[in-house]
Amino acid sequence: MEGNANSIEMDKERLTAEMDFNKDSSSAVIRIKQRLPDFLQSVKLKYVKLGYGYSCNPATILLFLLIAPLFASVLVQLTGVDITRFVTEVWSNQAVRLESMDAATRLAGSGLVLFFLALYWSKRSRPVYLVNFSCYKPDEERKMSMEAFLKMTEETGAFSSESVEFQRRISNRSGLGDETYLAPGITSKPPKLSIDEARSEAESAMFGALDSLFKKTGVKPKDIDILIVNCSLFNPTPSLSAMIVNHYKLKTDIKSFNLGGMGCSAGLISIDLAKDLLKALPNSYAVVVSTESITLNWYFGNEKSMLLPNCIFRSGGAAVLLSNKSKDRNWSKYELVHTVRTHKGADERSYRCVYQREDDKGKVGVSLARELMAVAGDALKTNITTLGPLVLPFSEQFFFFVTLLRKKISNAKVKPYIPDFKLAFEHFCIHAGGRAVLDEIQKNLNLTERHMEASRMTLHRFGNTSSSSLWYELAYAEAKGRVGRGDRIWQIAFGSGFKCNSAVWRAIRPVVEGDQLGNPWMDCIDRYPVKVPVAL
């Protein structure tokens, strides 16, 4: 086959029709596939307003425009200060000596100063620092090449020949390489699909990431004040967070949370939760653990929509140490700048597009609907529209806003102005959910191959590791020595519900090269990037 022959786009249906001809032109093959919507063709003004709301809190405006002047006026009335005389003295004298003011004036001035200092202290945003993070790298014997995966799939005897061929086609187009990892319970002959195996998989990922995190930071487990664990599909009793508390003997008053069923974007939900908790609990450490256990969620049926996760999901996990201690700034890697969360669950189609259910044979699996690309595109569009006012330069915001107003006011076909997010970020960590989604995001945001490199190489080397994939991508940038002081990093992920979440970080110091401990790329980074073949 010869690729890139003809392409017809159908905007209303968000479809792309591609035609390929044989070399002798005697026959042709037409493929219809869904694509992401153009993010900026139908931007809603309310999401732009929401973004400005994040950056400009109405309560703060009220404080400074109404409450502060009212407080000053009442203070003047109570003390009997002659404001006209005071201003005249300040204007006519190069310096106003404190002893020349009467007691009432000094009292009023001191009260105003103390008020504004207290206001600033109570309203100031406490910085949240990312001290360090670690990614779990499974043992070598757990590696699964594409050929071995397809052979294992066929030898189980659970799939029809049509289902095996379907998984072969999907795997060849997935963007995954030959060094991803699967859980022992799945690769065993026969598969060992038990709670014990699932617990073992979760423990290996969580403890492996945490061990290297504690070792590289020097922080002791007993010093942790907040623990947040997210794992979407495996939620045993006791919880995964309790498993960590028990293993590391964490203190009895630790604030622990276990997030389940929240999909591949749950890692950033955990970061957002940790941020809020750290604002409420000064002088604290928080640990976020993101993983996924697939042992009990491998699908052994023949429904195509439920076979897709088998082809792309692989084992992985990450642990992140956050701090709000001012003393930790100098040795931390990043500072959290923004988090933006988008939830489309009110829409029925969005809610059901990633859905765990039984097939007609009673086999349990996660179904990915045909509408997934369109739903993901709508969620991404909403998220980046909200994020834009927080991160884009003024010039980009101005042109984008003017174009949007023209379109809303005139109802005419105005060519949308696409903001250049490359001006807002130096590094892009886009959830490695699949090759097709990465292709469409690159196209819509006009990103270069360099910007997409971390995401594509993570998908190739480790597969879709769910919520932890963003940290493998950041670890890739670090291992390449590309993160400099002041660099801005955009992490964006999406998952069931349907949700799309963003986090923006700023590098506090340069990361000259990745840490050998806890960075899964250090023994292979010289081989990357690799060219991922395009399978037809």
mmCIF file of N, CA and C in Angstrom, residues 334-415:
data_model
loop_
_atom_site.group_PDB
_atom_site.id
_atom_site.type_symbol
_atom_site.label_atom_id
_atom_site.label_comp_id
_atom_site.label_asym_id
_atom_site.label_seq_id
_atom_site.Cartn_x
_atom_site.Cartn_y
_atom_site.Cartn_z
ATOM 1 N N TYR A 334 10.264 21.694 41.015
ATOM 2 C CA TYR A 334 9.235 22.477 40.347
ATOM 3 C C TYR A 334 8.319 23.155 41.362
ATOM 4 N N GLU A 335 7.647 24.205 40.907
ATOM 5 C CA GLU A 335 6.595 24.851 41.684
ATOM 6 C C GLU A 335 5.289 24.734 40.909
ATOM 7 N N LEU A 336 4.227 24.355 41.603
ATOM 8 C CA LEU A 336 2.919 24.225 40.960
ATOM 9 C C LEU A 336 2.335 25.608 40.716
ATOM 10 N N VAL A 337 1.985 25.883 39.472
ATOM 11 C CA VAL A 337 1.490 27.209 39.100
ATOM 12 C C VAL A 337 -0.035 27.211 38.975
ATOM 13 N N HIS A 338 -0.571 26.259 38.228
ATOM 14 C CA HIS A 338 -2.022 26.205 38.020
ATOM 15 C C HIS A 338 -2.499 24.756 37.949
ATOM 16 N N THR A 339 -3.737 24.539 38.336
ATOM 17 C CA THR A 339 -4.455 23.298 38.025
ATOM 18 C C THR A 339 -5.834 23.692 37.505
ATOM 19 N N VAL A 340 -6.260 23.032 36.444
ATOM 20 C CA VAL A 340 -7.587 23.289 35.864
ATOM 21 C C VAL A 340 -8.257 21.945 35.616
ATOM 22 N N ARG A 341 -9.450 21.781 36.166
ATOM 23 C CA ARG A 341 -10.182 20.520 36.023
ATOM 24 C C ARG A 341 -11.471 20.736 35.246
ATOM 25 N N THR A 342 -11.758 19.795 34.338
ATOM 26 C CA THR A 342 -12.970 19.844 33.522
ATOM 27 C C THR A 342 -13.687 18.503 33.639
ATOM 28 N N HIS A 343 -14.977 18.549 33.937
ATOM 29 C CA HIS A 343 -15.770 17.318 34.082
ATOM 30 C C HIS A 343 -17.007 17.420 33.192
ATOM 31 N N LYS A 344 -17.137 16.495 32.244
ATOM 32 C CA LYS A 344 -18.254 16.479 31.300
ATOM 33 C C LYS A 344 -19.281 15.398 31.646
ATOM 34 N N GLY A 345 -19.274 14.926 32.882
ATOM 35 C CA GLY A 345 -20.129 13.812 33.271
ATOM 36 C C GLY A 345 -21.612 14.096 33.211
ATOM 37 N N ALA A 346 -22.023 15.370 33.161
ATOM 38 C CA ALA A 346 -23.442 15.697 33.068
ATOM 39 C C ALA A 346 -24.028 15.270 31.722
ATOM 40 N N ASP A 347 -23.180 15.152 30.726
ATOM 41 C CA ASP A 347 -23.615 14.716 29.402
ATOM 42 C C ASP A 347 -23.588 13.186 29.341
ATOM 43 N N GLU A 348 -24.719 12.584 28.926
ATOM 44 C CA GLU A 348 -24.849 11.131 28.946
ATOM 45 C C GLU A 348 -23.831 10.451 28.037
ATOM 46 N N ARG A 349 -23.604 11.029 26.869
ATOM 47 C CA ARG A 349 -22.650 10.423 25.935
ATOM 48 C C ARG A 349 -21.247 10.442 26.502
ATOM 49 N N SER A 350 -20.871 11.546 27.146
ATOM 50 C CA SER A 350 -19.545 11.659 27.764
ATOM 51 C C SER A 350 -19.413 10.681 28.932
ATOM 52 N N TYR A 351 -20.475 10.559 29.712
ATOM 53 C CA TYR A 351 -20.456 9.693 30.884
ATOM 54 C C TYR A 351 -20.232 8.228 30.509
ATOM 55 N N ARG A 352 -20.789 7.787 29.381
ATOM 56 C CA ARG A 352 -20.753 6.376 29.018
ATOM 57 C C ARG A 352 -19.692 6.003 27.988
ATOM 58 N N CYS A 353 -18.885 6.946 27.554
ATOM 59 C CA CYS A 353 -17.946 6.632 26.466
ATOM 60 C C CYS A 353 -16.796 5.733 26.928
ATOM 61 N N VAL A 354 -16.450 5.748 28.223
ATOM 62 C CA VAL A 354 -15.494 4.794 28.809
ATOM 63 C C VAL A 354 -16.230 4.151 29.976
ATOM 64 N N TYR A 355 -16.640 2.890 29.796
ATOM 65 C CA TYR A 355 -17.617 2.310 30.713
ATOM 66 C C TYR A 355 -17.273 0.857 31.022
ATOM 67 N N GLN A 356 -17.137 0.549 32.301
ATOM 68 C CA GLN A 356 -16.880 -0.835 32.708
ATOM 69 C C GLN A 356 -18.209 -1.582 32.769
ATOM 70 N N ARG A 357 -18.277 -2.729 32.083
ATOM 71 C CA ARG A 357 -19.538 -3.464 32.013
ATOM 72 C C ARG A 357 -19.267 -4.932 31.657
ATOM 73 N N GLU A 358 -20.334 -5.695 31.596
ATOM 74 C CA GLU A 358 -20.267 -7.079 31.138
ATOM 75 C C GLU A 358 -20.702 -7.162 29.681
ATOM 76 N N ASP A 359 -20.075 -8.080 28.921
ATOM 77 C CA ASP A 359 -20.550 -8.303 27.561
ATOM 78 C C ASP A 359 -21.701 -9.310 27.593
ATOM 79 N N ASP A 360 -22.176 -9.734 26.431
ATOM 80 C CA ASP A 360 -23.332 -10.628 26.388
ATOM 81 C C ASP A 360 -23.011 -12.020 26.919
ATOM 82 N N LYS A 361 -21.729 -12.322 27.152
ATOM 83 C CA LYS A 361 -21.323 -13.607 27.725
ATOM 84 C C LYS A 361 -21.006 -13.511 29.216
ATOM 85 N N GLY A 362 -21.188 -12.313 29.787
ATOM 86 C CA GLY A 362 -20.903 -12.121 31.204
ATOM 87 C C GLY A 362 -19.457 -11.784 31.508
ATOM 88 N N LYS A 363 -18.631 -11.575 30.486
ATOM 89 C CA LYS A 363 -17.223 -11.211 30.685
ATOM 90 C C LYS A 363 -17.119 -9.715 30.982
ATOM 91 N N VAL A 364 -16.388 -9.370 32.036
ATOM 92 C CA VAL A 364 -16.264 -7.975 32.451
ATOM 93 C C VAL A 364 -15.070 -7.319 31.753
ATOM 94 N N GLY A 365 -15.271 -6.097 31.309
ATOM 95 C CA GLY A 365 -14.198 -5.332 30.686
ATOM 96 C C GLY A 365 -14.580 -3.868 30.610
ATOM 97 N N VAL A 366 -13.669 -3.062 30.101
ATOM 98 C CA VAL A 366 -13.913 -1.629 29.927
ATOM 99 C C VAL A 366 -14.179 -1.366 28.453
ATOM 100 N N SER A 367 -15.334 -0.808 28.172
ATOM 101 C CA SER A 367 -15.737 -0.539 26.799
ATOM 102 C C SER A 367 -15.371 0.889 26.409
ATOM 103 N N LEU A 368 -14.720 1.041 25.264
ATOM 104 C CA LEU A 368 -14.391 2.357 24.708
ATOM 105 C C LEU A 368 -15.325 2.617 23.540
ATOM 106 N N ALA A 369 -16.219 3.590 23.673
ATOM 107 C CA ALA A 369 -17.242 3.856 22.667
ATOM 108 C C ALA A 369 -16.655 4.503 21.419
ATOM 109 N N ARG A 370 -17.396 4.410 20.329
ATOM 110 C CA ARG A 370 -16.966 5.024 19.072
ATOM 111 C C ARG A 370 -16.878 6.537 19.193
ATOM 112 N N GLU A 371 -17.643 7.102 20.116
ATOM 113 C CA GLU A 371 -17.671 8.562 20.276
ATOM 114 C C GLU A 371 -16.517 9.085 21.118
ATOM 115 N N LEU A 372 -15.597 8.224 21.533
ATOM 116 C CA LEU A 372 -14.544 8.621 22.463
ATOM 117 C C LEU A 372 -13.728 9.802 21.948
ATOM 118 N N MET A 373 -13.346 9.773 20.683
ATOM 119 C CA MET A 373 -12.523 10.854 20.141
ATOM 120 C C MET A 373 -13.257 12.187 20.190
ATOM 121 N N ALA A 374 -14.550 12.172 19.831
ATOM 122 C CA ALA A 374 -15.321 13.408 19.859
ATOM 123 C C ALA A 374 -15.504 13.919 21.277
ATOM 124 N N VAL A 375 -15.779 13.012 22.214
ATOM 125 C CA VAL A 375 -15.950 13.388 23.618
ATOM 126 C C VAL A 375 -14.650 13.940 24.191
ATOM 127 N N ALA A 376 -13.544 13.268 23.888
ATOM 128 C CA ALA A 376 -12.238 13.740 24.365
ATOM 129 C C ALA A 376 -11.940 15.126 23.814
ATOM 130 N N GLY A 377 -12.272 15.333 22.538
ATOM 131 C CA GLY A 377 -12.023 16.635 21.932
ATOM 132 C C GLY A 377 -12.808 17.743 22.589
ATOM 133 N N ASP A 378 -14.081 17.484 22.903
ATOM 134 C CA ASP A 378 -14.896 18.495 23.576
ATOM 135 C C ASP A 378 -14.352 18.827 24.963
ATOM 136 N N ALA A 379 -13.928 17.796 25.696
ATOM 137 C CA ALA A 379 -13.386 18.025 27.036
ATOM 138 C C ALA A 379 -12.064 18.791 26.975
ATOM 139 N N LEU A 380 -11.215 18.409 26.022
ATOM 140 C CA LEU A 380 -9.939 19.109 25.848
ATOM 141 C C LEU A 380 -10.160 20.563 25.466
ATOM 142 N N LYS A 381 -11.121 20.787 24.583
ATOM 143 C CA LYS A 381 -11.422 22.151 24.140
ATOM 144 C C LYS A 381 -11.834 23.021 25.317
ATOM 145 N N THR A 382 -12.715 22.487 26.162
ATOM 146 C CA THR A 382 -13.161 23.234 27.332
ATOM 147 C C THR A 382 -11.995 23.515 28.278
ATOM 148 N N ASN A 383 -11.151 22.518 28.481
ATOM 149 C CA ASN A 383 -10.048 22.671 29.422
ATOM 150 C C ASN A 383 -9.031 23.708 28.957
ATOM 151 N N ILE A 384 -8.642 23.635 27.695
ATOM 152 C CA ILE A 384 -7.620 24.576 27.226
ATOM 153 C C ILE A 384 -8.183 25.979 27.080
ATOM 154 N N THR A 385 -9.516 26.093 26.842
ATOM 155 C CA THR A 385 -10.130 27.418 26.785
ATOM 156 C C THR A 385 -10.121 28.068 28.161
ATOM 157 N N THR A 386 -10.335 27.262 29.197
ATOM 158 C CA THR A 386 -10.271 27.770 30.569
ATOM 159 C C THR A 386 -8.836 28.078 30.975
ATOM 160 N N LEU A 387 -7.911 27.248 30.532
ATOM 161 C CA LEU A 387 -6.499 27.427 30.906
ATOM 162 C C LEU A 387 -5.869 28.618 30.200
ATOM 163 N N GLY A 388 -6.308 28.895 28.969
ATOM 164 C CA GLY A 388 -5.671 29.929 28.149
ATOM 165 C C GLY A 388 -5.444 31.260 28.849
ATOM 166 N N PRO A 389 -6.478 31.862 29.457
ATOM 167 C CA PRO A 389 -6.277 33.168 30.117
ATOM 168 C C PRO A 389 -5.258 33.140 31.245
ATOM 169 N N LEU A 390 -4.987 31.962 31.791
ATOM 170 C CA LEU A 390 -4.026 31.858 32.893
ATOM 171 C C LEU A 390 -2.587 31.818 32.427
ATOM 172 N N VAL A 391 -2.357 31.339 31.200
ATOM 173 C CA VAL A 391 -0.981 31.044 30.786
ATOM 174 C C VAL A 391 -0.534 31.754 29.512
ATOM 175 N N LEU A 392 -1.469 32.125 28.643
ATOM 176 C CA LEU A 392 -1.070 32.699 27.354
ATOM 177 C C LEU A 392 -0.583 34.130 27.503
ATOM 178 N N PRO A 393 0.380 34.554 26.684
ATOM 179 C CA PRO A 393 0.801 35.957 26.677
ATOM 180 C C PRO A 393 -0.372 36.871 26.316
ATOM 181 N N PHE A 394 -0.272 38.128 26.714
ATOM 182 C CA PHE A 394 -1.381 39.060 26.485
ATOM 183 C C PHE A 394 -1.733 39.182 25.010
ATOM 184 N N SER A 395 -0.727 39.195 24.147
ATOM 185 C CA SER A 395 -0.990 39.348 22.710
ATOM 186 C C SER A 395 -1.848 38.212 22.183
ATOM 187 N N GLU A 396 -1.558 36.970 22.617
ATOM 188 C CA GLU A 396 -2.340 35.820 22.174
ATOM 189 C C GLU A 396 -3.765 35.895 22.718
ATOM 190 N N GLN A 397 -3.908 36.294 23.976
ATOM 191 C CA GLN A 397 -5.236 36.422 24.554
ATOM 192 C C GLN A 397 -6.053 37.487 23.840
ATOM 193 N N PHE A 398 -5.395 38.585 23.480
ATOM 194 C CA PHE A 398 -6.101 39.703 22.830
ATOM 195 C C PHE A 398 -6.662 39.272 21.478
ATOM 196 N N PHE A 399 -5.821 38.698 20.622
ATOM 197 C CA PHE A 399 -6.278 38.301 19.294
ATOM 198 C C PHE A 399 -7.340 37.207 19.372
ATOM 199 N N PHE A 400 -7.151 36.270 20.290
ATOM 200 C CA PHE A 400 -8.122 35.190 20.451
ATOM 201 C C PHE A 400 -9.471 35.740 20.916
ATOM 202 N N PHE A 401 -9.446 36.679 21.885
ATOM 203 C CA PHE A 401 -10.669 37.225 22.446
ATOM 204 C C PHE A 401 -11.407 38.088 21.424
ATOM 205 N N VAL A 402 -10.674 38.892 20.661
ATOM 206 C CA VAL A 402 -11.297 39.731 19.634
ATOM 207 C C VAL A 402 -11.971 38.868 18.571
ATOM 208 N N THR A 403 -11.289 37.813 18.142
ATOM 209 C CA THR A 403 -11.866 36.908 17.149
ATOM 210 C C THR A 403 -13.115 36.231 17.684
ATOM 211 N N LEU A 404 -13.069 35.828 18.948
ATOM 212 C CA LEU A 404 -14.214 35.170 19.560
ATOM 213 C C LEU A 404 -15.401 36.117 19.656
ATOM 214 N N LEU A 405 -15.162 37.379 20.034
ATOM 215 C CA LEU A 405 -16.243 38.364 20.123
ATOM 216 C C LEU A 405 -16.850 38.652 18.754
ATOM 217 N N ARG A 406 -16.012 38.754 17.742
ATOM 218 C CA ARG A 406 -16.524 38.995 16.395
ATOM 219 C C ARG A 406 -17.462 37.884 15.958
ATOM 220 N N LYS A 407 -17.068 36.676 16.286
ATOM 221 C CA LYS A 407 -17.884 35.526 15.901
ATOM 222 C C LYS A 407 -19.198 35.502 16.670
ATOM 223 N N LYS A 408 -19.170 35.846 17.969
ATOM 224 C CA LYS A 408 -20.364 35.818 18.791
ATOM 225 C C LYS A 408 -21.325 36.943 18.434
ATOM 226 N N ILE A 409 -20.777 38.123 18.112
ATOM 227 C CA ILE A 409 -21.622 39.290 17.844
ATOM 228 C C ILE A 409 -22.223 39.245 16.449
ATOM 229 N N SER A 410 -21.395 38.937 15.460
ATOM 230 C CA SER A 410 -21.846 39.004 14.060
ATOM 231 C C SER A 410 -22.474 37.715 13.561
ATOM 232 N N ASN A 411 -22.243 36.589 14.286
ATOM 233 C CA ASN A 411 -22.715 35.273 13.853
ATOM 234 C C ASN A 411 -22.235 34.915 12.445
ATOM 235 N N ALA A 412 -21.145 35.528 12.059
ATOM 236 C CA ALA A 412 -20.595 35.276 10.725
ATOM 237 C C ALA A 412 -19.506 34.213 10.805
ATOM 238 N N LYS A 413 -19.140 33.700 9.657
ATOM 239 C CA LYS A 413 -18.068 32.714 9.594
ATOM 240 C C LYS A 413 -16.730 33.433 9.681
ATOM 241 N N VAL A 414 -16.232 33.547 10.887
ATOM 242 C CA VAL A 414 -14.952 34.212 11.135
ATOM 243 C C VAL A 414 -13.885 33.148 11.321
ATOM 244 N N LYS A 415 -12.808 33.262 10.604
ATOM 245 C CA LYS A 415 -11.727 32.295 10.744
ATOM 246 C C LYS A 415 -11.177 32.363 12.159
#
